[in-house]
Coordinates of C-alpha atoms and ligand atoms in Angstrom, one line a residue:
X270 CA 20.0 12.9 17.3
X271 CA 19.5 9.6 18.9
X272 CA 16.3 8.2 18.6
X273 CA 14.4 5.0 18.8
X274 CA 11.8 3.9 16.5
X275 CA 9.5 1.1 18.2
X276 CA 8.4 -1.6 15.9
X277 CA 10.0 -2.3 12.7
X278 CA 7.4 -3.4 10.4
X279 CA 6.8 -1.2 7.0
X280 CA 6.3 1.8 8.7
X281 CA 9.1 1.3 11.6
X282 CA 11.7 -0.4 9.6
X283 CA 12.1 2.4 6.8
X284 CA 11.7 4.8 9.1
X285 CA 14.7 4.0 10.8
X286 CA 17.0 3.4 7.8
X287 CA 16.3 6.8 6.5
X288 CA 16.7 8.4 10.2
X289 CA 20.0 6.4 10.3
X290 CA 20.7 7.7 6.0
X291 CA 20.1 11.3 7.8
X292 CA 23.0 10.7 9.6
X293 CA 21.0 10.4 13.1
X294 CA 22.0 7.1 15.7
X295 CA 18.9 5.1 15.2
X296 CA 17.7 1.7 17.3
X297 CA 15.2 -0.6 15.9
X298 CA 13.1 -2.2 18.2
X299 CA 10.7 -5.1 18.3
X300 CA 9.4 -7.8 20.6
X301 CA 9.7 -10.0 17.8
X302 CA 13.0 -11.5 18.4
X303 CA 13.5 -13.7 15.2
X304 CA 13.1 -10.8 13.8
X305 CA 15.5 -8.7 15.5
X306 CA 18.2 -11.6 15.1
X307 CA 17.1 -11.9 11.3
X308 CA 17.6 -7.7 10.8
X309 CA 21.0 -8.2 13.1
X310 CA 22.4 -11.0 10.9
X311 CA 21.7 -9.3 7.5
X312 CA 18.2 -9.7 6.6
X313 CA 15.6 -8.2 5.1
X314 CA 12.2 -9.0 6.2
X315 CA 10.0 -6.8 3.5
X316 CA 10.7 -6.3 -0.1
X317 CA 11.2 -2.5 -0.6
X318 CA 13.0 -0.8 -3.5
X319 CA 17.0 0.8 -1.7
X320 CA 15.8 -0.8 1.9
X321 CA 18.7 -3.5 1.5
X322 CA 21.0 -0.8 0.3
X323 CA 20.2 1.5 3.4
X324 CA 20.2 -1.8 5.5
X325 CA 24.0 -2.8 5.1
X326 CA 25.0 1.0 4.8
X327 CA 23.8 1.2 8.3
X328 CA 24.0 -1.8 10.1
X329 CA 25.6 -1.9 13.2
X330 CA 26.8 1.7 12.9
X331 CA 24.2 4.4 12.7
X332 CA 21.6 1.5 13.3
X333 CA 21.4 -1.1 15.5
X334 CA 18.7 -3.1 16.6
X335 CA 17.2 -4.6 20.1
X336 CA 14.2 -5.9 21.7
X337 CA 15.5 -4.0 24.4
X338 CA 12.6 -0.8 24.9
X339 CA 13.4 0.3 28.5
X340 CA 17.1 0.4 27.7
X341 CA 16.5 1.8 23.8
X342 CA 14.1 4.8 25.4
X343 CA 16.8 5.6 28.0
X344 CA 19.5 6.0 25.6
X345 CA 17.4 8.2 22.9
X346 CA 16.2 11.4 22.7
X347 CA 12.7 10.7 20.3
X348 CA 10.8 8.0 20.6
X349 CA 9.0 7.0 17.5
X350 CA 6.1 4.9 18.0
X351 CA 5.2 2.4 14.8
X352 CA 3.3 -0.3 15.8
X353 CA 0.5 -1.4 14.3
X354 CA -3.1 -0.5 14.8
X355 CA -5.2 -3.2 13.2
X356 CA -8.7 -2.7 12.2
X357 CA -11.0 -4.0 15.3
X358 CA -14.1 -6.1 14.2
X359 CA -16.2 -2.5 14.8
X360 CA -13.7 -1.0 12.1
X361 CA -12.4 1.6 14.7
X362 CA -8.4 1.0 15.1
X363 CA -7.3 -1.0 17.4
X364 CA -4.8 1.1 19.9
X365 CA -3.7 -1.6 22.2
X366 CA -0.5 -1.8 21.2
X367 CA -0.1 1.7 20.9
X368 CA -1.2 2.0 24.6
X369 CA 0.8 -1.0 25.8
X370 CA 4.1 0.7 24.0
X371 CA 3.4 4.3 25.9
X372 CA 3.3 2.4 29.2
X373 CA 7.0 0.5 29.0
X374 CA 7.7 4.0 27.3
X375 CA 6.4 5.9 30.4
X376 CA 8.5 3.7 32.8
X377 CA 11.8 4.1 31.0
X378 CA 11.5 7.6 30.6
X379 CA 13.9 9.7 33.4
X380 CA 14.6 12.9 31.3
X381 CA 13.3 15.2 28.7
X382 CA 12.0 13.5 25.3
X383 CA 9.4 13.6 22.9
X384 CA 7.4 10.2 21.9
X385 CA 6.1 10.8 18.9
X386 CA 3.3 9.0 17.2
X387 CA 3.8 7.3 13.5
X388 CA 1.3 4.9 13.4
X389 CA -1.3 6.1 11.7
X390 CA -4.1 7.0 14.4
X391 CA -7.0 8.4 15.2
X392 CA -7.5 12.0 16.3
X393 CA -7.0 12.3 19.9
X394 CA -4.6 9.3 20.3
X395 CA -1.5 11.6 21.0
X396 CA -3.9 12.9 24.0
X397 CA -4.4 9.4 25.3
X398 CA -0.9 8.6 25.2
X399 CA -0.2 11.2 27.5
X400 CA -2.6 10.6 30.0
X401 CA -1.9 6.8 30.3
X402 CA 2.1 8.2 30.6
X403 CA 1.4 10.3 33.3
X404 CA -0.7 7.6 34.5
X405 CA 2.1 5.2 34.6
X406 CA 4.5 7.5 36.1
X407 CA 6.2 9.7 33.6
X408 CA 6.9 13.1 34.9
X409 CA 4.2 15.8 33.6
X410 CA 7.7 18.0 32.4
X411 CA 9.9 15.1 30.8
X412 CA 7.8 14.5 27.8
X413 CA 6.1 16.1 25.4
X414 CA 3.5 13.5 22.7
X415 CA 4.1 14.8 18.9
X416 CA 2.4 13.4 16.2
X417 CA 4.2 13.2 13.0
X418 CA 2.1 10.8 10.1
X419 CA 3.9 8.8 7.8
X420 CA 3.0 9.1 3.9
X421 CA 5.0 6.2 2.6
X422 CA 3.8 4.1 0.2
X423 CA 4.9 0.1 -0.2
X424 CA 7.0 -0.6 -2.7
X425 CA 8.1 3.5 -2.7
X426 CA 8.5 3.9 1.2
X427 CA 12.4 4.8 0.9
X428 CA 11.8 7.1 -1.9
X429 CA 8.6 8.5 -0.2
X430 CA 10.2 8.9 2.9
X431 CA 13.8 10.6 1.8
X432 CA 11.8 12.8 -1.2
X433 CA 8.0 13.6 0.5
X434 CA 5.6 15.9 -0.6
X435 CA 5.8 17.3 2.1
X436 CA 6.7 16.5 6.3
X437 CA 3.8 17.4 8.7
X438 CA 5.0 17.8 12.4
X439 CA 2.2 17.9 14.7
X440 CA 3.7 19.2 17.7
X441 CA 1.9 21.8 20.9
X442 CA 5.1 22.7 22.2
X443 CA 7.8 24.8 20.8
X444 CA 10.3 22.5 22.3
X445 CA 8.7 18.8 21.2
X446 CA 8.3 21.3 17.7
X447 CA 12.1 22.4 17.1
X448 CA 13.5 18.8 18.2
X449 CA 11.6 17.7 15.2
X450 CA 12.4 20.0 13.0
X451 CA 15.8 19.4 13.7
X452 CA 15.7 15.6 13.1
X453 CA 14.3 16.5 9.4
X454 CA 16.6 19.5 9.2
X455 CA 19.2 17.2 6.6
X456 CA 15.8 17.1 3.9
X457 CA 14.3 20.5 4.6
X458 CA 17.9 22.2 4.5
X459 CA 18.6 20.0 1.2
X460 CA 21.7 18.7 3.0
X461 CA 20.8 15.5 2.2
X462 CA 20.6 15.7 -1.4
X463 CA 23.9 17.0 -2.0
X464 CA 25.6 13.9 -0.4
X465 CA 27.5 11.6 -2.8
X466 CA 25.9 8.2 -2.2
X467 CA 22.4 9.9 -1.9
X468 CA 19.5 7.7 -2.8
X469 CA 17.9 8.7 -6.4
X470 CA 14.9 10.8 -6.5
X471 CA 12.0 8.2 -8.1
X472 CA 8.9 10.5 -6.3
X473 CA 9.9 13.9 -8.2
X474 CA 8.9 15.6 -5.3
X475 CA 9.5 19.1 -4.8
X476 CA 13.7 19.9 -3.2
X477 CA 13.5 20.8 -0.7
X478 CA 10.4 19.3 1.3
X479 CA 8.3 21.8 3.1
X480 CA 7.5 20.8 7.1
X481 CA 4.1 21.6 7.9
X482 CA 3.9 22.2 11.9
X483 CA 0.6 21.7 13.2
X484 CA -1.4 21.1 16.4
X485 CA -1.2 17.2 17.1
X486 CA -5.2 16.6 16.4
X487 CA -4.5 18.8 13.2
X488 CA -1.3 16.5 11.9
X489 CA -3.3 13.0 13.0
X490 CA -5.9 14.2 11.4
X491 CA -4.3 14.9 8.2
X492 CA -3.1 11.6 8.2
X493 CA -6.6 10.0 8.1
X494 CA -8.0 12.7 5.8
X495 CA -5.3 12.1 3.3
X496 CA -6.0 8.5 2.6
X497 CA -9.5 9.0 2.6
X498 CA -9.1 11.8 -0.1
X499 CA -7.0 9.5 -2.6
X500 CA -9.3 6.9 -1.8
X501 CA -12.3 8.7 -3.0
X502 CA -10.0 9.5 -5.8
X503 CA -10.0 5.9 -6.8
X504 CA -13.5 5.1 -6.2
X505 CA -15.0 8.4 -8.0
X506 CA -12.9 7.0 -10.6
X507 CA -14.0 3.6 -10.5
X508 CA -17.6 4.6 -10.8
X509 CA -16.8 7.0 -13.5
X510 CA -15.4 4.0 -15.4
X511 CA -18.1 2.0 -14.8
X512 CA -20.3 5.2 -16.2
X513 CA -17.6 4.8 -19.2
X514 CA -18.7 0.8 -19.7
X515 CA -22.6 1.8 -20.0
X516 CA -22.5 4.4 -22.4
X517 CA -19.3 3.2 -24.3
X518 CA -16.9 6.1 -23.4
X519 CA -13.2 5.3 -22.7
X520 CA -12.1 5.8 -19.0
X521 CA -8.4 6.7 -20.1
X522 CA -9.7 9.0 -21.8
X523 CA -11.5 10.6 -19.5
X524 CA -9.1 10.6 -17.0
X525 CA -6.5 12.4 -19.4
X526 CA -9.1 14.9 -19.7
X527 CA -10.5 15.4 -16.4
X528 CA -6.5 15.0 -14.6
X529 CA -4.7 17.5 -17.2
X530 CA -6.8 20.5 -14.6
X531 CA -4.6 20.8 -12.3
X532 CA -6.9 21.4 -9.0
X533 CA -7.5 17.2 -9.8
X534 CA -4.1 15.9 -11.3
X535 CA -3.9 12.6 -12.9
X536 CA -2.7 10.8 -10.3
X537 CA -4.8 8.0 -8.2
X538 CA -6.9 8.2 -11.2
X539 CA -6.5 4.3 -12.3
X540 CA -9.5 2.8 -12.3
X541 CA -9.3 -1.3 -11.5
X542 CA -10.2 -3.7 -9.1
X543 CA -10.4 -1.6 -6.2
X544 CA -8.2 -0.7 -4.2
X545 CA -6.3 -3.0 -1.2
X546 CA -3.6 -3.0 0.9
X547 CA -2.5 -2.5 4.7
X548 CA -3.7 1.2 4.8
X549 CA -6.5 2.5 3.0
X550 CA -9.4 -0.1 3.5
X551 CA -8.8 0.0 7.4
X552 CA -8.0 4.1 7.4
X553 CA -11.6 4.3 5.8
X554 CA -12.9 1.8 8.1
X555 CA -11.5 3.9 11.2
X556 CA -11.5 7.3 10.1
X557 CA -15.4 6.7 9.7
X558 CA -15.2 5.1 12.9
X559 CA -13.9 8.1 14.3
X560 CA -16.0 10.7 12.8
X561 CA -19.5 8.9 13.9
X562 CA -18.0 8.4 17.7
X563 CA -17.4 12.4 17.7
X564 CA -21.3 12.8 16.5
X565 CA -20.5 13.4 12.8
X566 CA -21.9 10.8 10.1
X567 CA -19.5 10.4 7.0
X568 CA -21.7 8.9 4.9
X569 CA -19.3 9.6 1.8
X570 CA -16.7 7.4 3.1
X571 CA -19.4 4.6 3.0
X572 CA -20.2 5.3 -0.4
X573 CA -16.2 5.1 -1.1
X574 CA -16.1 1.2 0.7
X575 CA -19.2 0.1 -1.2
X576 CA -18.0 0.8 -4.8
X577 CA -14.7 -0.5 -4.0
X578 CA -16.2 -3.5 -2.9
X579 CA -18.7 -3.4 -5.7
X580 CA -15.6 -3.0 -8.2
X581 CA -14.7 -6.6 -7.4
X582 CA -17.9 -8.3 -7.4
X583 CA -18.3 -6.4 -11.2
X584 CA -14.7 -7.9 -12.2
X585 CA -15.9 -11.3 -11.2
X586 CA -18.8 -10.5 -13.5
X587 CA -16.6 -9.7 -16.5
X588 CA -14.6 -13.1 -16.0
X589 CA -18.0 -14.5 -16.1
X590 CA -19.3 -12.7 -19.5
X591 CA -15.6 -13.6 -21.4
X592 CA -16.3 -17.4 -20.0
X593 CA -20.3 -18.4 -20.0
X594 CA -19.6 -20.8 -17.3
X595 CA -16.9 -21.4 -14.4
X596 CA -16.6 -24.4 -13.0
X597 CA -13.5 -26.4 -14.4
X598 CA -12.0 -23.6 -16.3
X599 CA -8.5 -23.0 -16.3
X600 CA -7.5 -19.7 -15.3
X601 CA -4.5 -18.1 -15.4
X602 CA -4.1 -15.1 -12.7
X603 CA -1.2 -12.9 -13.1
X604 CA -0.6 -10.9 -9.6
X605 CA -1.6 -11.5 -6.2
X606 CA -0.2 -8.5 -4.3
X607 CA -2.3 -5.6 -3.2
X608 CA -0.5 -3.4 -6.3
X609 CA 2.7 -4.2 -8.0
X610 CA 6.1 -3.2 -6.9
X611 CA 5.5 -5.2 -3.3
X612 CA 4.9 -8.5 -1.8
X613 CA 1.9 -7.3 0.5
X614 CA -1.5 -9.7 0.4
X615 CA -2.9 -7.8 3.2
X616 CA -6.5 -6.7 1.3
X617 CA -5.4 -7.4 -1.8
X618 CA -8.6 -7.2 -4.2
X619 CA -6.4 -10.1 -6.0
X620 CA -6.1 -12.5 -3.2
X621 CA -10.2 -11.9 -2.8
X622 CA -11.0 -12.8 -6.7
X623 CA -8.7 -15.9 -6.5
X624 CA -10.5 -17.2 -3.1
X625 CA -14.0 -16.6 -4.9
X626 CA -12.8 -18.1 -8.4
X627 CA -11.8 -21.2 -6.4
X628 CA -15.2 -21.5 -4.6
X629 CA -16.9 -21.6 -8.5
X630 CA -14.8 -24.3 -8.7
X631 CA -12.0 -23.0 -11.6
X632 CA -8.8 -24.6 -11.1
X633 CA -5.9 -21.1 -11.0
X634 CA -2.8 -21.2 -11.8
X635 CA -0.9 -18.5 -10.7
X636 CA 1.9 -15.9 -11.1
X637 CA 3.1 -13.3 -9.1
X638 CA 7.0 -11.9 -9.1
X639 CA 7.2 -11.7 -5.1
X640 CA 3.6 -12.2 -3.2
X641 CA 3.4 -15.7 -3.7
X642 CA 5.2 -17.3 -0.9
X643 CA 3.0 -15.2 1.3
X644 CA -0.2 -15.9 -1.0
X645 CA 0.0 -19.5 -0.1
X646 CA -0.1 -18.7 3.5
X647 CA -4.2 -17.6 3.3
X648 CA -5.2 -19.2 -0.4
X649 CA -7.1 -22.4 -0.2
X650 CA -4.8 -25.5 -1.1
X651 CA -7.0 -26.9 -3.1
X652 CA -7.6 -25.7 -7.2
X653 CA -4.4 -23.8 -7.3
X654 CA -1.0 -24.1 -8.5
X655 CA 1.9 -21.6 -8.8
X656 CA 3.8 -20.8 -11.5
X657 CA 7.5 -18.9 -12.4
X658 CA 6.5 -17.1 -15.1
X659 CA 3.4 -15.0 -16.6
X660 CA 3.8 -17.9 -19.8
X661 CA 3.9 -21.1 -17.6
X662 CA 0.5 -19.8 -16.0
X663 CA -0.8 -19.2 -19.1
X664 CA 0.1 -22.9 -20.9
X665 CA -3.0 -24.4 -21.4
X666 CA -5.5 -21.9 -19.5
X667 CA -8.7 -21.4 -20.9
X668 CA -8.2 -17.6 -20.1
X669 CA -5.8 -15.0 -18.4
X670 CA -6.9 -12.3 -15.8
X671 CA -4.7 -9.4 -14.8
X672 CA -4.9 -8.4 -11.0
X673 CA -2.2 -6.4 -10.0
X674 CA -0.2 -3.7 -12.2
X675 CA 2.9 -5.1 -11.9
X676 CA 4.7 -3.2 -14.5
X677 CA 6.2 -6.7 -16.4
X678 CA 2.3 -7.5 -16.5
X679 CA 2.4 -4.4 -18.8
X680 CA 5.3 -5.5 -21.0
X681 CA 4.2 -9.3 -22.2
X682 CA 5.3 -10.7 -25.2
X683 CA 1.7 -11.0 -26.6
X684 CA 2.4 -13.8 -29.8
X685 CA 3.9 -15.8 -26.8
X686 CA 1.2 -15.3 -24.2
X687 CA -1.0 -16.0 -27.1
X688 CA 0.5 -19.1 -28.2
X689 CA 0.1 -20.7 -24.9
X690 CA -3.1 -20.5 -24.2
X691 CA -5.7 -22.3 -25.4
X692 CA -8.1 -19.6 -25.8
X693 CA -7.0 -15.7 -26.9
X694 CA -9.1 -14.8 -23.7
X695 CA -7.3 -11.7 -21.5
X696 CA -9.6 -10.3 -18.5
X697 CA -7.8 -6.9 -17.6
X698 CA -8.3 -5.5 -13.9
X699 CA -6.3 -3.1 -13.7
X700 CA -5.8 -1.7 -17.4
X701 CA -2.3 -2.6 -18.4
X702 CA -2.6 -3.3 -22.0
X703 CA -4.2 -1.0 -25.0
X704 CA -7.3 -2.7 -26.2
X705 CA -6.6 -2.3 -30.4
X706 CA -3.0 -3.7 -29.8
X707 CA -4.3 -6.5 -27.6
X708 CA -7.3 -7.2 -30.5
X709 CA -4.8 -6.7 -33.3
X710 CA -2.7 -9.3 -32.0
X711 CA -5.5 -11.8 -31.7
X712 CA -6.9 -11.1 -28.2
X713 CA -10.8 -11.3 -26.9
X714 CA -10.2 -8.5 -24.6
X715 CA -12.0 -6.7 -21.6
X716 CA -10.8 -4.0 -18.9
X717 CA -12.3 -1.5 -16.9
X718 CA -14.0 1.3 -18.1
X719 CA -12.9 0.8 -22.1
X720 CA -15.5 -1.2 -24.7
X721 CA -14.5 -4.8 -24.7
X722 CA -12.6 -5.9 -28.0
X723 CA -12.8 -9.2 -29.5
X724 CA -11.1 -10.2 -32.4
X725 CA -14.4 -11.9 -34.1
X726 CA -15.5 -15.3 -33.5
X727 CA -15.4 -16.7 -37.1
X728 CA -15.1 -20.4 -38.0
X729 CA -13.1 -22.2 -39.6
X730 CA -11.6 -22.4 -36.3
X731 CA -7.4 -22.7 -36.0
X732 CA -5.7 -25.9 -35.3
X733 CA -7.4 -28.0 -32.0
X734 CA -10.9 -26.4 -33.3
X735 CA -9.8 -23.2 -31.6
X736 CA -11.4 -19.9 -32.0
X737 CA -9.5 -17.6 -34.5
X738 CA -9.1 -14.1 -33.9
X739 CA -9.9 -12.5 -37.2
X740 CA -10.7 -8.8 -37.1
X741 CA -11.2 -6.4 -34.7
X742 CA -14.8 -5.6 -33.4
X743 CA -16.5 -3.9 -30.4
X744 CA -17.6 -6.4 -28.5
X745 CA -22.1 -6.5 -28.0
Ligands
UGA1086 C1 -1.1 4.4 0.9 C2 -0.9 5.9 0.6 O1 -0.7 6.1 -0.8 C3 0.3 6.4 1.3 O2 0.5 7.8 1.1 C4 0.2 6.1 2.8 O3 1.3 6.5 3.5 C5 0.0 4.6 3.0 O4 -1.2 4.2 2.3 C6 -0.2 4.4 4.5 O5 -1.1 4.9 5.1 O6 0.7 3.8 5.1 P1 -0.1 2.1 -0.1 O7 -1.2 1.4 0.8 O8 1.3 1.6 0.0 O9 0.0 3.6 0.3 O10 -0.5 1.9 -1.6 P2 -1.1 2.9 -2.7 O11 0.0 3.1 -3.7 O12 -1.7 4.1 -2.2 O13 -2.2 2.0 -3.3 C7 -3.3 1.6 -2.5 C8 -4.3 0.8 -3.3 O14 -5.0 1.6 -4.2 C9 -3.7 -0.3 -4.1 O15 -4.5 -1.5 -4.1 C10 -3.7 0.2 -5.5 O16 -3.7 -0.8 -6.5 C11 -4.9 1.1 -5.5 N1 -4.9 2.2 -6.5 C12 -4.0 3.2 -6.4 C13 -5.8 2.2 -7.5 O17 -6.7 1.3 -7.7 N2 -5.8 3.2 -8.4 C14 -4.9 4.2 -8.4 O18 -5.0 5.2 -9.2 C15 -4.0 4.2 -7.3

């Protein structure tokens, strides 16, 4: 199949690497033309576990890149539509590029194809691009819109995309419906896994993926519905932990008992900061948008942005109770990305913290294994410093706070982190370390949703009139 995918951003660019892994002739496109001439020469713009291998597998055979559309959409057969729909000030999402991209689509098109939409978007967007199509001159019979939502996650997306849960076609014509089916046929066959230089299964989804054909409303709606549903997730679980912190329960606990039934499953169960990142605050934001504009109030997805917003201001609380007072402390911040395993800032509930440590006037010095470059871009200059390693942030710190679950974070040589800094202090956000190992090895300790643990406070104090961790108490 030849087919075009417009935009090559997150969504866009691993889209059409896998398409091109599926043995289909793909073209990447984007206005962006450093871009285009970065991808051409060898790049890789994002960082994204097989995307380099895919990348020079691909390059300038099955895939080729342009910022050529009307040319691109007249040499393919589906056009795949992944530009991004930003979150207006309103919170509803912002379609202009969406729209702009059906028009040059609409005036390029001159025979049968289907433009299909994998942005994520609000219900009824697949009905709008239509009209403005026909609008702009497309032929009523030469296209047909599909919708057909993307559930990749950063950091996963190759894996996500090549092993899904499952694909969802949204499609209201048999034609628009089989073309699609056929461009997935290599996954749902399981043709693709039996290929030698197949890319490993790290999801453990089910082989092969079902496809799930739907009306387009249905499938865009799914989209939106299923990031509002693990969001939920995550904040049910947030305020569950914070249940946990009042009465002294242990969240991990609970959440090995409430996630072993499977009708919940243990998965987005980790409680922490709240959650970030490029999709889920602005899907809330819009889906909400989308249900009041249609006459229905969904007041629980207001419930699910005001804990998650809560969930940082209560971390910042915790940093405060381990320290008395702020201004002029050291503080060593390990993580700046949204969640580990990327080097996305966009919402990160760590880039937030940071910004509002700064403005109480601590002085951060931070570590983070691929955001920083980008971090610096939007942090303050001013009361912050940048580190190559978890240990150089913590020399000298007066304390150490976790903010994204990178899974070294998980790993540290505790005697070492210890050792360099001044005080044994660890703030926790996103519950990486077991609180007895982290108070027998010295640690005051606090995390989300588990009783603090503090080796006790007992004088004679260590060398430099330190505190010295002694034994292991509950914290008051
Ligand atoms: C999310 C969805 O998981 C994907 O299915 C979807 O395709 C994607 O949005 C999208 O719409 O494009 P992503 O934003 O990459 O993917 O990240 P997630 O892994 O879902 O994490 C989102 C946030 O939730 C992160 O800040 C993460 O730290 C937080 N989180 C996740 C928790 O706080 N607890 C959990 O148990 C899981």
């Amino acid at each position: 199949m030849r087919i075009a995918v417009i935009g090559s951003g997150y969504v866009g660019l691993v889209a059409a690497a896998c398409f091109a892994e599926l043995g289909h002739q793909v073209i990447s496109i984007d206005n962006d033309v450093e871009k285009i001439e970065m991808l051409e020469n060898g790049g890789v713009p994002i960082h994204e576990e097989f995307l380099p291998e895919l990348l020079a597998r691909h390059r300038g055979k099955n895939l080729t890149f342009s910022t050529d559309l009307p040319k691109s959409v007249r040499q393919s057969q589906a056009i795949f539509i992944a530009v991004g729909t930003p979150s207006t000030e309103g919170g509803e999402a912002d379609l202009s590029y969406v729209e702009q991209v059906s028009r040059e689509v609409a005036s390029a098109i001159d025979e049968y194809k289907i433009v299909v939409e994998k942005s994520t978007v609000p219900v009824f967007t697949s009905q709008w691009v239509r009209r403005v199509m026909l609008l702009d001159g497309a032929g009523a019979d030469h296209f047909d819109v599909a919708s057909n939502p993307e559930f990749l996650r950063e950091g996963t997306a190759v894996g996500d995309f090549l092993y899904p849960d499952r694909i969802v076609v949204g499609a209201d014509t048999e034609r628009c419906a089989s073309l699609l089916r056929a461009i997935y046929e290599p996954l749902t066959s399981g043709a693709y896994y039996k290929g030698k230089s197949t890319i490993p299964n790290t999801t453990g989804a089910p082989i092969p993926p079902p496809i799930i054909v739907t009306s387009t409303k249905s499938a865009e709606l799914i989209k939106h519905a299923s990031n509002a549903f693990l969001a939920t997730k995550i904040s049910f679980i947030n305020a569950v932990a914070n249940l946990c912190e009042a009465v002294g329960a242990d969240i991990k606990e609970v959440c090995d008992g409430i996630g072993a039934d499977s009708r919940i499953g243990r998965r987005f169960l980790n409680p922490g900061i709240g959650y970030g990142g490029s999709c889920f605050p602005k899907d809330l934001k819009a889906f909400s948008s989308v249900a009041r504009e249609t006459g229905y109030d969904f007041r629980l997805l207001q419930e699910v942005m005001s804990i998650n917003a809560e969930q940082r201001a209560r971390f910042l609380r915790k940093v405060r109770n381990a320290l008395w007072t702020l201004k002029g402390k050291k503080l060593a911040v390990l993580g700046l990305a949204f969640k580990g395993g990327t080097d996305d800032i966009r919402e990160s509930p760590a880039i937030e913290i940071v910004k509002a440590l700064l403005k109480e006037g601590c002085e951060v010095r931070a570590f983070d294994p691929a955001a920083t470059e980008r971090a610096m871009e939007v942090l303050p200059h001013e009361g912050i410093t940048y580190s190559k390693s978890a240990y150089e942030a913590a020399a000298g710190a007066d304390a150490l706070l976790i903010l994204t679950d990178w899974p070294e974070f998980a790993k540290l040589d505790l005697p070492r982190l210890k050792a360099a800094l001044t005080y044994p202090i660890v703030v926790d956000g996103r519950n990486l370390h077991d609180p007895a190992d982290m108070a027998a090895n010295g640690f005051i300790y606090s995390s989300v949703g588990r009783p603090d643990v503090q080796a006790s406070l007992t004088r004679p104090a260590g060398k430099n009139g330190k505190l010295v961790a002694a034994t292991l108490g509950k914290a008051e």
